[in-house]
Coordinates of C-alpha atoms in Angstrom, one line a residue:
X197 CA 38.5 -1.5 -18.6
X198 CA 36.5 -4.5 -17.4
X199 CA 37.0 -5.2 -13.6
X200 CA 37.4 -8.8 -13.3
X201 CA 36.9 -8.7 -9.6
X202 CA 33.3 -7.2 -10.1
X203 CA 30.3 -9.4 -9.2
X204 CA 27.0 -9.4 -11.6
X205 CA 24.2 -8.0 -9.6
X206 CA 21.9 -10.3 -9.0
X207 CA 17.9 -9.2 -10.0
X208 CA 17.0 -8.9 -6.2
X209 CA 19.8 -6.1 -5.7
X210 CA 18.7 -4.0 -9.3
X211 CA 15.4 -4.4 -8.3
X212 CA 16.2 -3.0 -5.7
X213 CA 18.4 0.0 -7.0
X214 CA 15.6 0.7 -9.1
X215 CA 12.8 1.2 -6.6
X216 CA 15.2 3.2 -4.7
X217 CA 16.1 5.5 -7.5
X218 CA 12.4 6.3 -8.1
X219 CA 11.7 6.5 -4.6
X220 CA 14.2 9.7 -4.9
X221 CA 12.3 11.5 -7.3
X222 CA 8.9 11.6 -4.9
X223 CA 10.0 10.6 -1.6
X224 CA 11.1 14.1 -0.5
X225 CA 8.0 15.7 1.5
X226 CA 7.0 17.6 -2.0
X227 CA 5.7 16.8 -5.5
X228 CA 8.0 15.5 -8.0
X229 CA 8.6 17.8 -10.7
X230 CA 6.3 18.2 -13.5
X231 CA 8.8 16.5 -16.1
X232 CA 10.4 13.3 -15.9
X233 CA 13.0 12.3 -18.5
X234 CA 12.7 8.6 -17.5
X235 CA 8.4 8.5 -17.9
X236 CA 6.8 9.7 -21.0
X237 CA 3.5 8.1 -20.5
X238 CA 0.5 10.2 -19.0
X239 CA 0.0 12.5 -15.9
X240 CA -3.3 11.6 -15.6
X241 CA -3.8 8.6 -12.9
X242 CA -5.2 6.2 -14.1
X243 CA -7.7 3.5 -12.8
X244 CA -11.5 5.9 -12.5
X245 CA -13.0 8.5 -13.7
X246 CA -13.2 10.8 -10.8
X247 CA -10.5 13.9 -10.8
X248 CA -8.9 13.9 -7.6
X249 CA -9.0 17.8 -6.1
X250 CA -6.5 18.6 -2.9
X251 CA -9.4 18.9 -1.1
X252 CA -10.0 15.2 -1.1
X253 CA -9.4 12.8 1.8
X254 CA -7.5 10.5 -0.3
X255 CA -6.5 7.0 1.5
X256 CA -4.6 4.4 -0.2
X257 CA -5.3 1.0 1.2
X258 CA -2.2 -1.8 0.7
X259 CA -1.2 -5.2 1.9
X260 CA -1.1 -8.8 0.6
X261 CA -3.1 -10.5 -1.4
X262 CA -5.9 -11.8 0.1
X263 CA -5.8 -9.2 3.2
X264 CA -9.3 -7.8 2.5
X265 CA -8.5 -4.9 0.9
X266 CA -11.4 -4.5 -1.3
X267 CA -13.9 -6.5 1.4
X268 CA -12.5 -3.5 3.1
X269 CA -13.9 -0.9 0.8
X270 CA -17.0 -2.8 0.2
X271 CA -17.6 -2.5 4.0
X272 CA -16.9 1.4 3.7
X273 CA -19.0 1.9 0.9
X274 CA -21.7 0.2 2.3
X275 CA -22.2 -2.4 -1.4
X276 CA -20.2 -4.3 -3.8
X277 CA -18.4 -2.2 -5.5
X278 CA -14.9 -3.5 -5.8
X279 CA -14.0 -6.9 -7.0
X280 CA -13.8 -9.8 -4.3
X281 CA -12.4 -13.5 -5.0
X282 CA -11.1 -15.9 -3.0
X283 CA -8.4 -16.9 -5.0
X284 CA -4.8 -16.4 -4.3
X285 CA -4.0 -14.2 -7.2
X286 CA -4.8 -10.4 -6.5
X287 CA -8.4 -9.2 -7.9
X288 CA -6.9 -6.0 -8.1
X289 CA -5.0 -6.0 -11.0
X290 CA -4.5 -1.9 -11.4
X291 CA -4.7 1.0 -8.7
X292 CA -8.2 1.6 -8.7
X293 CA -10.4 4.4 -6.9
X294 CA -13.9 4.7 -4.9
X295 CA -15.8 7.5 -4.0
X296 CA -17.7 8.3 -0.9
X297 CA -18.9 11.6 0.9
X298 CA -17.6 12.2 4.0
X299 CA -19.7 11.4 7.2
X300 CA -19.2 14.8 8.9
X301 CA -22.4 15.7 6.2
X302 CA -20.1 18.4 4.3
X303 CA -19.4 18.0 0.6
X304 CA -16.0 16.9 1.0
X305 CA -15.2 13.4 -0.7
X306 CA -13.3 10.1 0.4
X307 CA -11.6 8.3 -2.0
X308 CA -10.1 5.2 -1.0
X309 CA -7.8 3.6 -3.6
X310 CA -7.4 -0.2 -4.2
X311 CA -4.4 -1.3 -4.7
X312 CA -2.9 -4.5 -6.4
X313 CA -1.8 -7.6 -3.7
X314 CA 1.6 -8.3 -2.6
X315 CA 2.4 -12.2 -2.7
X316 CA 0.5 -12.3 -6.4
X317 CA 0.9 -15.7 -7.4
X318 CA 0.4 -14.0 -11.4
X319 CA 3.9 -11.0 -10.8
X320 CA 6.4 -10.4 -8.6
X321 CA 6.4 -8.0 -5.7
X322 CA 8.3 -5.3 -7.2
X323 CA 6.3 -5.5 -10.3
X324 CA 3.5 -4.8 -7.8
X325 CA 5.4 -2.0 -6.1
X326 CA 6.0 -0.6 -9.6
X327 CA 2.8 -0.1 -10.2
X328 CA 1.9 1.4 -6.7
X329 CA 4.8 3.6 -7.3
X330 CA 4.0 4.6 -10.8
X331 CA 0.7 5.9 -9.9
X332 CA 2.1 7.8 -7.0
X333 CA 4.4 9.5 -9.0
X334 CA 1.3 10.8 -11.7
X335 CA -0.7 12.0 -8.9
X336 CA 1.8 13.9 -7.2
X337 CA 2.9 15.3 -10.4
X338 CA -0.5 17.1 -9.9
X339 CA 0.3 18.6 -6.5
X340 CA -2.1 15.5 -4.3
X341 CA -0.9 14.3 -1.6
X342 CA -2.1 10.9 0.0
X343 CA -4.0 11.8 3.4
X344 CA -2.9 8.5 4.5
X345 CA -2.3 4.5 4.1
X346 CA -4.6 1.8 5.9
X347 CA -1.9 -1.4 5.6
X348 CA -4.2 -4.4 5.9
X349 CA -2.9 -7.8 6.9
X350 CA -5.1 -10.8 7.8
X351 CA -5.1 -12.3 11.3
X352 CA -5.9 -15.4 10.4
X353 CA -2.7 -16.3 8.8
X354 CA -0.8 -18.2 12.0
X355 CA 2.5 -17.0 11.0
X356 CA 4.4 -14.0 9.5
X357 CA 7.6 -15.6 7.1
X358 CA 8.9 -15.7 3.9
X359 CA 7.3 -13.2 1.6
X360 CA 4.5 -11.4 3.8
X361 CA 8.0 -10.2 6.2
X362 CA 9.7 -9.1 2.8
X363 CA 6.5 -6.8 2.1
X364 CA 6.3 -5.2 5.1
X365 CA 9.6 -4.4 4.8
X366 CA 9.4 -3.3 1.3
X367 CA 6.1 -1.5 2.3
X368 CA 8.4 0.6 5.0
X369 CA 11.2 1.4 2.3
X370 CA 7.7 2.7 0.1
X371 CA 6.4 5.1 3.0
X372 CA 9.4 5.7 4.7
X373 CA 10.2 6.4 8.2
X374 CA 9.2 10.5 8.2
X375 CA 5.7 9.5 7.1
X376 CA 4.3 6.7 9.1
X377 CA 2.9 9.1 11.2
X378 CA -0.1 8.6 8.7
X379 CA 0.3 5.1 8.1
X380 CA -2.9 3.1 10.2
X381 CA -1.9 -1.0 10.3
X382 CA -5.0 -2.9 10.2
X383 CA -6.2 -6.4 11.3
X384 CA -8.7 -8.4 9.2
X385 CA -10.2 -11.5 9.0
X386 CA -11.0 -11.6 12.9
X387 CA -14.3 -14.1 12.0
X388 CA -11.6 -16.9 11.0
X389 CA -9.9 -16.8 14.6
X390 CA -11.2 -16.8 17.9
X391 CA -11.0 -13.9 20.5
X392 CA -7.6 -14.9 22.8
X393 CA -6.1 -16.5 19.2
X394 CA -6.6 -13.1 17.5
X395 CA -5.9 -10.9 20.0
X396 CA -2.3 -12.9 20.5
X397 CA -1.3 -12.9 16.8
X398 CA -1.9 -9.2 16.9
X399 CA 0.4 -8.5 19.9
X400 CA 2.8 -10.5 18.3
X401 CA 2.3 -8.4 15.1
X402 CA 2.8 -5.1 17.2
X403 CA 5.7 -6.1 19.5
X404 CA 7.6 -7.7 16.7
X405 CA 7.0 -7.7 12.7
X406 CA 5.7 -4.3 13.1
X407 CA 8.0 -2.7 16.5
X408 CA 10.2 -0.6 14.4
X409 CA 7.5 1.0 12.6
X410 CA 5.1 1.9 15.2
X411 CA 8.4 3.6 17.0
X412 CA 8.2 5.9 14.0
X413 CA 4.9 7.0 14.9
X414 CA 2.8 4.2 12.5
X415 CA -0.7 3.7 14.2
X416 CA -1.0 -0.1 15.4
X417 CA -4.6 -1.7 15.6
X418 CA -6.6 -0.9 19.0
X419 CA -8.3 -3.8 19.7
X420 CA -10.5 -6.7 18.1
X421 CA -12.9 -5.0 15.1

């Protein structure tokens, strides 16, 4: 029987349902299991060559578009390796992954992973999410685990509103409160502002747009790069 009273959700709320019912089958401090009845594609990340081991420092790097994110993992790798444009559609179009050794001169690897922009003037944010999501799911369907998240957000934007506040909120409903301990929020962009201009923006960034999830134990920037 049809409920006449019943409201039509409206995309926003499914969206929203949806994210939240494949948050459930990987947001629980272990893998996934092996078999999904819902995802019949492949296991097998995709987006490079490289086969991820457990032994891997694997960092995923996420924010807007135009954040830095790849000028980030240029930087890292010390040459051009990842796409950079100044447009204000993401350059990232797929989750995408870079190796490095790591410093301390063993044989262990870093591999940072690029991942598509939120505020993507070419798809929504959830289909971005979706796709950050998807790829989550594959790798920890093969027992990884993400070392951590570097969140990037550019200082040089005067003001937090509209759809860079939605993200960061969607970004905490992504981690979720348990792991932010491993979450590092990151300033970029600092050559666009001055000193005192920068250095305010970012207090305001700590003490309000991201207060409630440094109290969870996320790691706040520590001063001007």
């Amino acid at each position: 029987m049809i409920n006449p009273l019943a409201k039509e959700q409206s995309p926003s709320h499914r969206e929203h349902l949806e994210l939240r019912r494949r948050q459930a089958k990987w947001h629980t401090g272990s893998p996934p299991p092996l078999s999904d009845p819902d995802d019949s594609s492949e296991t097998v990340p995709s987006g490079f060559d490289y086969a991820l081991t457990e032994q891997d420092t694997i960092i995923a790097l996420m924010g807007p578009s135009g954040a830095g994110k790849s000028s980030f993992i240029n930087k890292l790798m010390g040459q051009s390796v990842a796409y950079v444009n100044d447009s204000v559609e993401s350059c990232t179009q797929e989750v995408q992954a870079f190796v490095c050794l790591h410093p301390d001169g063993s044989e262990r690897k870093i591999v940072l992973i690029d991942t598509p922009g939120f505020n993507d003037s070419g798809r929504t944010d959830y289909e971005v999410l979706k796709i950050i999501t998807d790829w989550l799911v594959k790798t920890y369907r093969r027992r990884i685990k993400l070392t951590g998240i570097i969140q990037l957000y550019s200082i040089a934007d005067a003001r937090m509103r509209g759809t860079p506040l939605r993200n960061l909120k969607m970004f905490e409903e992504l981690c979720g409160s348990e792991v932010l301990a491993n979450v590092i929020l990151t300033t970029t962009f600092w050559s666009q502002v001055t000193p005192d201009v920068g250095s305010q923006r970012e207090e305001q960034l700590k003490c309000d747009f991201w207060a409630e999830m440094i109290s969870h134990g996320c790691k706040p920037p520590v001063g001007m790069p």
